[in-house]
Coordinates of C-alpha atoms in Angstrom, one line a residue:
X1 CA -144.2 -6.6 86.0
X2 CA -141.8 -4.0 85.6
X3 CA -140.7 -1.4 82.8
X4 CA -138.2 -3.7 81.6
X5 CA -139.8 -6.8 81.3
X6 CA -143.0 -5.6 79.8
X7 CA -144.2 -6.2 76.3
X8 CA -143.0 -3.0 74.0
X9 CA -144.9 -2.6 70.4
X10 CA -145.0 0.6 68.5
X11 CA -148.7 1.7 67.5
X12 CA -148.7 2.9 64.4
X13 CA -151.4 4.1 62.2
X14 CA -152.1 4.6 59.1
X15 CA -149.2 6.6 57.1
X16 CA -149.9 10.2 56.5
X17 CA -153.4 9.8 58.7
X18 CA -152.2 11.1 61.6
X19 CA -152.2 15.0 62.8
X20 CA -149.1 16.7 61.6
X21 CA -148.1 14.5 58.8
X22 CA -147.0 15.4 54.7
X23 CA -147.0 13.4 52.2
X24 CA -144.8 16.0 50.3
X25 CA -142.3 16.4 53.2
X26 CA -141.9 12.9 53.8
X27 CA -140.8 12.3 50.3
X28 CA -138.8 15.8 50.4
X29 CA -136.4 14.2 53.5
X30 CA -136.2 11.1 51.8
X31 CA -134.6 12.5 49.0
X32 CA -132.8 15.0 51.3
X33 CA -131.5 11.8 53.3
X34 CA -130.1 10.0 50.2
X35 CA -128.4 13.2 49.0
X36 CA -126.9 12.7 52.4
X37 CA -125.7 9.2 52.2
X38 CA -124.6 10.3 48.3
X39 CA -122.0 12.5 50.3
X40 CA -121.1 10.4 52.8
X41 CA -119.9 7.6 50.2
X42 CA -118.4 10.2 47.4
X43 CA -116.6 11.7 50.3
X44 CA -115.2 8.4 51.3
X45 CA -113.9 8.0 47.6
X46 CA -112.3 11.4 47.8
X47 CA -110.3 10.7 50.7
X48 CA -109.2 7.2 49.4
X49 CA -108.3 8.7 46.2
X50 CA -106.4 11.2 48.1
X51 CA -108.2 13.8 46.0
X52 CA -108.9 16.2 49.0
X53 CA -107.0 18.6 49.1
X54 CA -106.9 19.1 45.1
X55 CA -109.0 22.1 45.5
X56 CA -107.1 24.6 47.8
X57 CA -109.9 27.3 48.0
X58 CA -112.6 27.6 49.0
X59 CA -115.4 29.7 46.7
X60 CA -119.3 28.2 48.0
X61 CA -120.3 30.0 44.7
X62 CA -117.7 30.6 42.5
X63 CA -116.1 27.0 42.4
X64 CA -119.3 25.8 41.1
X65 CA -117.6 26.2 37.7
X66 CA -114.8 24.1 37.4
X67 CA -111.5 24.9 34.8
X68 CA -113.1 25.7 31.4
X69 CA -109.8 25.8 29.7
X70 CA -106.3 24.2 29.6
X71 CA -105.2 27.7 31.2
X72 CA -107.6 27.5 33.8
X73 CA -106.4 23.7 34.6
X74 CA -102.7 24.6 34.5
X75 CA -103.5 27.5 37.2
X76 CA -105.5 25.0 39.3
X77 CA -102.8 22.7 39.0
X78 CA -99.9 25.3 40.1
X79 CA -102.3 26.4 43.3
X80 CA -102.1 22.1 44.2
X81 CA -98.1 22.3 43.5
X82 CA -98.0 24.8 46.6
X83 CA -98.9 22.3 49.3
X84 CA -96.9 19.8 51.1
X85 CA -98.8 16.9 49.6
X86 CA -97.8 17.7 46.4
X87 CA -94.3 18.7 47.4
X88 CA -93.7 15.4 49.1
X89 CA -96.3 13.0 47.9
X90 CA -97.0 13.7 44.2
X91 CA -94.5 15.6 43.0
X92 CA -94.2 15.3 39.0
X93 CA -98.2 15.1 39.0
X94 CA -99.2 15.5 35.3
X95 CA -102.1 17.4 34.1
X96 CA -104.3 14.4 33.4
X97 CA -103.5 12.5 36.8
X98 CA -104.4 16.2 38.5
X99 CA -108.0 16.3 36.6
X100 CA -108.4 13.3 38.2
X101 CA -108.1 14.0 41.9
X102 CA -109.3 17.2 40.9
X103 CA -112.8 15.7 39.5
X104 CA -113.6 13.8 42.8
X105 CA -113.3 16.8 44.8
X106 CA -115.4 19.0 42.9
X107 CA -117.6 16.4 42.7
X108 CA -118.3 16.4 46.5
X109 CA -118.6 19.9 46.9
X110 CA -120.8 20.2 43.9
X111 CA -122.7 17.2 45.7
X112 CA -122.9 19.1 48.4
X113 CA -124.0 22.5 46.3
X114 CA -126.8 20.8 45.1
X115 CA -127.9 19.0 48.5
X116 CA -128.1 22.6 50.1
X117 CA -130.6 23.4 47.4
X118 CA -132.8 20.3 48.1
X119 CA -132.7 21.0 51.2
X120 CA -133.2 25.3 51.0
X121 CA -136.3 25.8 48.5
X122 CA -138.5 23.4 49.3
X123 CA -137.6 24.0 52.6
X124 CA -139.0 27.6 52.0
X125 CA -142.1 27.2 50.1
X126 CA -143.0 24.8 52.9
X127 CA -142.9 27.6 55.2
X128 CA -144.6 30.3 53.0
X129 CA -147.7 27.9 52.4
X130 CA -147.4 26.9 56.1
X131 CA -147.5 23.0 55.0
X132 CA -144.7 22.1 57.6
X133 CA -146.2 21.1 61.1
X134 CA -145.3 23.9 63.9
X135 CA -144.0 21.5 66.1
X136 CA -141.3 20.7 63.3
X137 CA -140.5 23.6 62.8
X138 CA -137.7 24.2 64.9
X139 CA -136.1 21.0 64.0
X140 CA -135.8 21.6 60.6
X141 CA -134.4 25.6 61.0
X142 CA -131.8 22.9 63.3
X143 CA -131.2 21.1 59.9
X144 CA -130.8 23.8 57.8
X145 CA -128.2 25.2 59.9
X146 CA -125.9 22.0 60.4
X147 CA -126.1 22.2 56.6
X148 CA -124.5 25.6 56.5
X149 CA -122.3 24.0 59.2
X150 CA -120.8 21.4 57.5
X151 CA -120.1 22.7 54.8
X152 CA -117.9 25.3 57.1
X153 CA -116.5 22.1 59.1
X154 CA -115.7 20.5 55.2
X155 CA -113.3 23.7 54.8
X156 CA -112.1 23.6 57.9
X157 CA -111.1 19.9 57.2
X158 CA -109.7 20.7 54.0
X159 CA -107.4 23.7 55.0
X160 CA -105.8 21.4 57.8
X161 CA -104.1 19.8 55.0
X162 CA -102.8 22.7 53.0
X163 CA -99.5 23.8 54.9
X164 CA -98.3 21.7 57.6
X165 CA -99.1 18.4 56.8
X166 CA -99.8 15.6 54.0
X167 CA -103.4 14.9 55.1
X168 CA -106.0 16.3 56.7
X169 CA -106.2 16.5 60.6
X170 CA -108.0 13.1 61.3
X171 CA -109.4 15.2 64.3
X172 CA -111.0 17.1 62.0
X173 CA -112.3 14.4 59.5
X174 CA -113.7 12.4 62.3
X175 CA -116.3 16.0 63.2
X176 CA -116.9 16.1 59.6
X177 CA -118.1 12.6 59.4
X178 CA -119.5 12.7 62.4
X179 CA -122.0 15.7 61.6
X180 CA -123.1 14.1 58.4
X181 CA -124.2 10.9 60.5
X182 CA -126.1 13.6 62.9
X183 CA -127.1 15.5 59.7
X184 CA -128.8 12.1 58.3
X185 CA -129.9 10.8 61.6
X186 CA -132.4 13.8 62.5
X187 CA -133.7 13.5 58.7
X188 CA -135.0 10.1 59.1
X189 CA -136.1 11.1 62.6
X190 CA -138.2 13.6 61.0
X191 CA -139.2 12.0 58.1
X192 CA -140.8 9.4 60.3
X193 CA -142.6 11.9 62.2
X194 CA -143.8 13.4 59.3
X195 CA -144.9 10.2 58.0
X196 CA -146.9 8.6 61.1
X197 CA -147.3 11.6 63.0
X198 CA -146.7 12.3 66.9
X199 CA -147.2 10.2 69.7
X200 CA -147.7 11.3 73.7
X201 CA -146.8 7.9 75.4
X202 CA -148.0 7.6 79.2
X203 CA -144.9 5.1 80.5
X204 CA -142.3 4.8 77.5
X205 CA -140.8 1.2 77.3
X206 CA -137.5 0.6 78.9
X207 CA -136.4 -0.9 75.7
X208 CA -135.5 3.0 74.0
X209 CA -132.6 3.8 76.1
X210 CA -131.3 0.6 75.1
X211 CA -131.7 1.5 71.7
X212 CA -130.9 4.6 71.4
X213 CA -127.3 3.8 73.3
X214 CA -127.3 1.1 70.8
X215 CA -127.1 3.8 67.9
X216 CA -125.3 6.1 70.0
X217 CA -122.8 3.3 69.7
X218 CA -122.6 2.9 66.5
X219 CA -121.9 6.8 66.1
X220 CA -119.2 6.7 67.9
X221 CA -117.7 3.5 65.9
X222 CA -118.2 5.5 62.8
X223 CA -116.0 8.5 64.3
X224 CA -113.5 5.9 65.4
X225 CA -113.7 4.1 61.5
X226 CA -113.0 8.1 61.0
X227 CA -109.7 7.8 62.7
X228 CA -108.3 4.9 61.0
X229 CA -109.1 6.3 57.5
X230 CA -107.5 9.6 58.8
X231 CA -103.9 8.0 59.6
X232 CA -104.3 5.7 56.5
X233 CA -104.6 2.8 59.8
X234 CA -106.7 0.4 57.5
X235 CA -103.6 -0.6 55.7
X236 CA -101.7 -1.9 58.6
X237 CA -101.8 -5.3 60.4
X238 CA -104.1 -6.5 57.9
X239 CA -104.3 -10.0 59.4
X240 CA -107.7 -11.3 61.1
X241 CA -108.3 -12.2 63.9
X242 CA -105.2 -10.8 65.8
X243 CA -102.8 -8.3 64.9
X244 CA -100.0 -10.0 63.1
X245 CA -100.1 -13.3 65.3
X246 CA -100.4 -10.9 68.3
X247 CA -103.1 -9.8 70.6
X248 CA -102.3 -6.2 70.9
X249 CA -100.6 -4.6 68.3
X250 CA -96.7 -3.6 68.0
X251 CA -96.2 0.0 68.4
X252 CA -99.3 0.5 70.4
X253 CA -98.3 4.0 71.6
X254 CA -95.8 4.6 68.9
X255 CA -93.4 6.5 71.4
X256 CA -96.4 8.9 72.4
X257 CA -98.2 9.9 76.0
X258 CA -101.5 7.1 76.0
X259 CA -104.0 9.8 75.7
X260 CA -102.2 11.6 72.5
X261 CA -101.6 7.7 71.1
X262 CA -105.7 6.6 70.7
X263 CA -106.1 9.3 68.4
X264 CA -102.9 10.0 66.9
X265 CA -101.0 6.4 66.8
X266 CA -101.7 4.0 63.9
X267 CA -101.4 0.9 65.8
X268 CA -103.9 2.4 68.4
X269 CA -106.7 3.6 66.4
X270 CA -106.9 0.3 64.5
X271 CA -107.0 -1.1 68.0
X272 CA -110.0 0.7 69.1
X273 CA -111.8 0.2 66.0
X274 CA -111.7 -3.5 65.9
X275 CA -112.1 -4.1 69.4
X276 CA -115.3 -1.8 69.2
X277 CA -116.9 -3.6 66.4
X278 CA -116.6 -6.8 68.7
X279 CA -118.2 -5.0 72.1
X280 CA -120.8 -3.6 69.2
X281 CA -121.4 -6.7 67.6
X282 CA -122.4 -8.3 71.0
X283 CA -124.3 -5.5 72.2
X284 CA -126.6 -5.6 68.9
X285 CA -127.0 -9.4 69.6
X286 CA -128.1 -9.2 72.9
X287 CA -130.7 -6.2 71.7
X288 CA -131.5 -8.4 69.3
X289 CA -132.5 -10.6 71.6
X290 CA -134.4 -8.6 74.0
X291 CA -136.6 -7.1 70.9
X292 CA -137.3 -10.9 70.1
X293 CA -138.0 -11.9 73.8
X294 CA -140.0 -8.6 74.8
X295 CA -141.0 -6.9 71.4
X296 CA -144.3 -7.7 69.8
X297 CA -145.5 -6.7 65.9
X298 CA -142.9 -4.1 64.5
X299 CA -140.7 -4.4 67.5
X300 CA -140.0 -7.9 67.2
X301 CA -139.5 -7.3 63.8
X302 CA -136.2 -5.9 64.9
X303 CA -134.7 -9.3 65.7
X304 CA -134.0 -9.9 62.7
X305 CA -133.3 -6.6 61.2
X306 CA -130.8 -5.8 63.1
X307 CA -128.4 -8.5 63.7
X308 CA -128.5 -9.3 60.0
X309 CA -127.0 -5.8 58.9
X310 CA -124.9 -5.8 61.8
X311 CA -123.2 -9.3 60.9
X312 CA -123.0 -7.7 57.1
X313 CA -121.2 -4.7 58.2
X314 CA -118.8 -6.7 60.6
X315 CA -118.0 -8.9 57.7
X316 CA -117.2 -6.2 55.3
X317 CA -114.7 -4.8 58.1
X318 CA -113.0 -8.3 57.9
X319 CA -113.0 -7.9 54.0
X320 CA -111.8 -4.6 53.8
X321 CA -109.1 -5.2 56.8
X322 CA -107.3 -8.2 55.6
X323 CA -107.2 -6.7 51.6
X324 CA -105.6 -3.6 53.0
X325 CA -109.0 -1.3 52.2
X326 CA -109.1 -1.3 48.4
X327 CA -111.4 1.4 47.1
X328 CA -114.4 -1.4 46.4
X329 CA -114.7 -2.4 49.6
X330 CA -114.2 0.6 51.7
X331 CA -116.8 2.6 49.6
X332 CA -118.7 -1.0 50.8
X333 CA -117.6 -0.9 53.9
X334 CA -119.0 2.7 54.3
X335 CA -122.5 1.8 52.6
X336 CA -122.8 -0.5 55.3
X337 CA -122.5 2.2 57.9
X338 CA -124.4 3.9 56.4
X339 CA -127.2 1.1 56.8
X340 CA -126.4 0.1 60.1
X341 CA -126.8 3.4 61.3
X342 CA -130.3 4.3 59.8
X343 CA -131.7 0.7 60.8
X344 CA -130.4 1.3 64.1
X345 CA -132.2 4.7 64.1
X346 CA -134.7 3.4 63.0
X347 CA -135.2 1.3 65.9
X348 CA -134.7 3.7 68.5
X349 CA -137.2 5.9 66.7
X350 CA -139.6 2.9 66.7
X351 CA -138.9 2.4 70.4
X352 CA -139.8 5.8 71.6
X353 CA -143.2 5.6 70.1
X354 CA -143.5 2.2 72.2
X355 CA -145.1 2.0 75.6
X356 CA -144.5 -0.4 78.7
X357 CA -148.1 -1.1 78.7
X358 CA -148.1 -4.6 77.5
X359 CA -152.5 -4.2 77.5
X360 CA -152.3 -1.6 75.5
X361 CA -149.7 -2.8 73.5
X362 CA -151.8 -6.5 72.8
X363 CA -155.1 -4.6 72.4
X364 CA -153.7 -1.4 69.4
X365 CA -152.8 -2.7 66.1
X366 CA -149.5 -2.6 64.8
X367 CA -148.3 -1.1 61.3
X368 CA -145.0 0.0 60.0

């Protein structure tokens, strides 16, 4: 029998029995990971409030305190009526609609603030009282400097929308999405480890690199979901299932080369994520599939996690589409991401702690 048709289960034991394992640090990455998701979802808001580029500085420290007095709002607001978007787009702005736009954006970065510190002290004392496994150790220096990262990538974001243009480069909000799906990926990765320990499998089953293109996958659908909030693309063509009665969309290249038009054309980048979701949909199905016919215990368990909040996310896309991505259901919409990315994590995790030994796989227990 070969690699790929063997039976796959993950043997797990015990939680926190294993070698290498913290109770404490589990918990701690938990609670780092939701702080991550927190972001990810009040950072959606901010962009579909167009509340972004309300804070034109950027003071890591210092912007920790926001206006404290009607002077200190008016001077905030007189820094905002410098830039284009207020020039062009929200010209007249009163104080009160300002605070506003104002509050979701110091909201993030405050978010963010705070997450750093989750992440930092604990981080530290782990270290001094030598609690956090060696082997771990250089993952998590990794995840304390894609922290310090993204926040650099958030201003780099930011200041892309603060001379030449309305918005922010959708280039540039597509890397800083992107890192905080990497950011929360190798948290839960961890966290996992920490919780059940590690594993040295003999012959790995054939059934991780399907999973783990699986979440690759759905990575690169959230950069492309990136692209279409970038250019404001969810708010065109809001038919389902074709594009205004047509198959491909008018305007497809908008008058540019084909290789600037996928990233930069609206037409195009609504495109490519919709047509994605379809190619992802199936793909997850058929995985779904092959956990069910080849996966036993907590591997078969995955044919019906998986498909059921895939089919959830694909039909808040359809909700959001043809509603022209209200704020309720694209905060949703970007929940169930958020979900489809850690459950498909999840599996690829599971899978590379399952071997092609289908003897050994019928003879361990199973746990989860």
């Amino acid at each position: 029998m070969s690699v790929l048709t063997q039976p796959a289960d993950a043997r797990l034991p015990r939680a926190f029995t294993a070698p290498g394992t913290s109770r404490a640090m589990f918990w701690w990455l938990v609670i780092v990971a939701l702080f991550v998701c927190a972001m990810i979802v009040v950072g959606g808001a901010t962009r579909l409030t167009d509340s972004g580029l309300s804070i034109t500085e950027w003071r890591p420290v210092t912007g920790a305190v926001p206006p404290l007095s009607e002077a200190g709002w008016e001077a905030e607001l007189e820094k905002y009526r410098q830039i284009p978007e207020y020039q062009e787009q929200n010209r007249g702005m009163s104080l009160d609609e300002f605070k506003f736009i104002y509050w979701w954006e110091w909201g993030h970065r405050q978010l963010g603030r705070t997450l750093g510190l989750v992440f930092a002290v604990p981080f530290f004392i782990f270290l001094v009282r030598g609690i956090a496994p060696r082997r771990l150790r250089p993952r998590l220096w990794i995840l304390f400097a894609l922290g310090g990262l993204q926040g650099a990538i958030g201003w780099w974001m930011v200041s892309s929308g603060l001379a030449d243009r309305l918005d922010v480069s959708q280039y540039r909000l597509a890397t800083h999405l992107s890192m905080a799906f990497v950011i929360l990926g190798l948290t839960l990765w961890t966290a996992l480890d920490l919780r059940y320990g590690a594993q040295v499998l003999t012959r790995r089953s054939g059934l991780f690199a399907l999973a783990g293109l699986f979440w690759a996958g759905v990575l690169l659908q959230i950069a492309l979901g990136a692209f279409v909030a970038g250019l404001d693309a969810g708010r065109i063509y809001t038919s389902w299932p074709l594009f205004e009665g047509r198959l491909i969309p008018d305007g497809y290249l908008g008058g540019m080369p084909f290789w600037q038009a996928i990233f930069e054309s609206r037409p195009a980048v609504q495109l490519q994520h919709r047509w994605f979701a379809y190619v992802l949909t199936v793909a997850g199905l058929l995985l779904a599939w092959r956990y069910r016919r080849q996966g036993t215990g907590a591997v078969s368990r995955l044919a019906l996690l998986v498909p059921a909040v895939l089919i959830v996310q694909v039909l808040l896309g359809i909700a959001t589409l043809v509603n022209a991505a209200p704020l309720s259901l694209s905060l949703l919409h970007q929940a169930g991401a958020i979900a489809l990315f850690g459950v498909s994590g999840y599996a690829a995790w599971l899978l590379s702690r399952s071997e092609a030994d289908g003897e050994a796989a019928r003879a361990a227990p199973s746990g989860a």
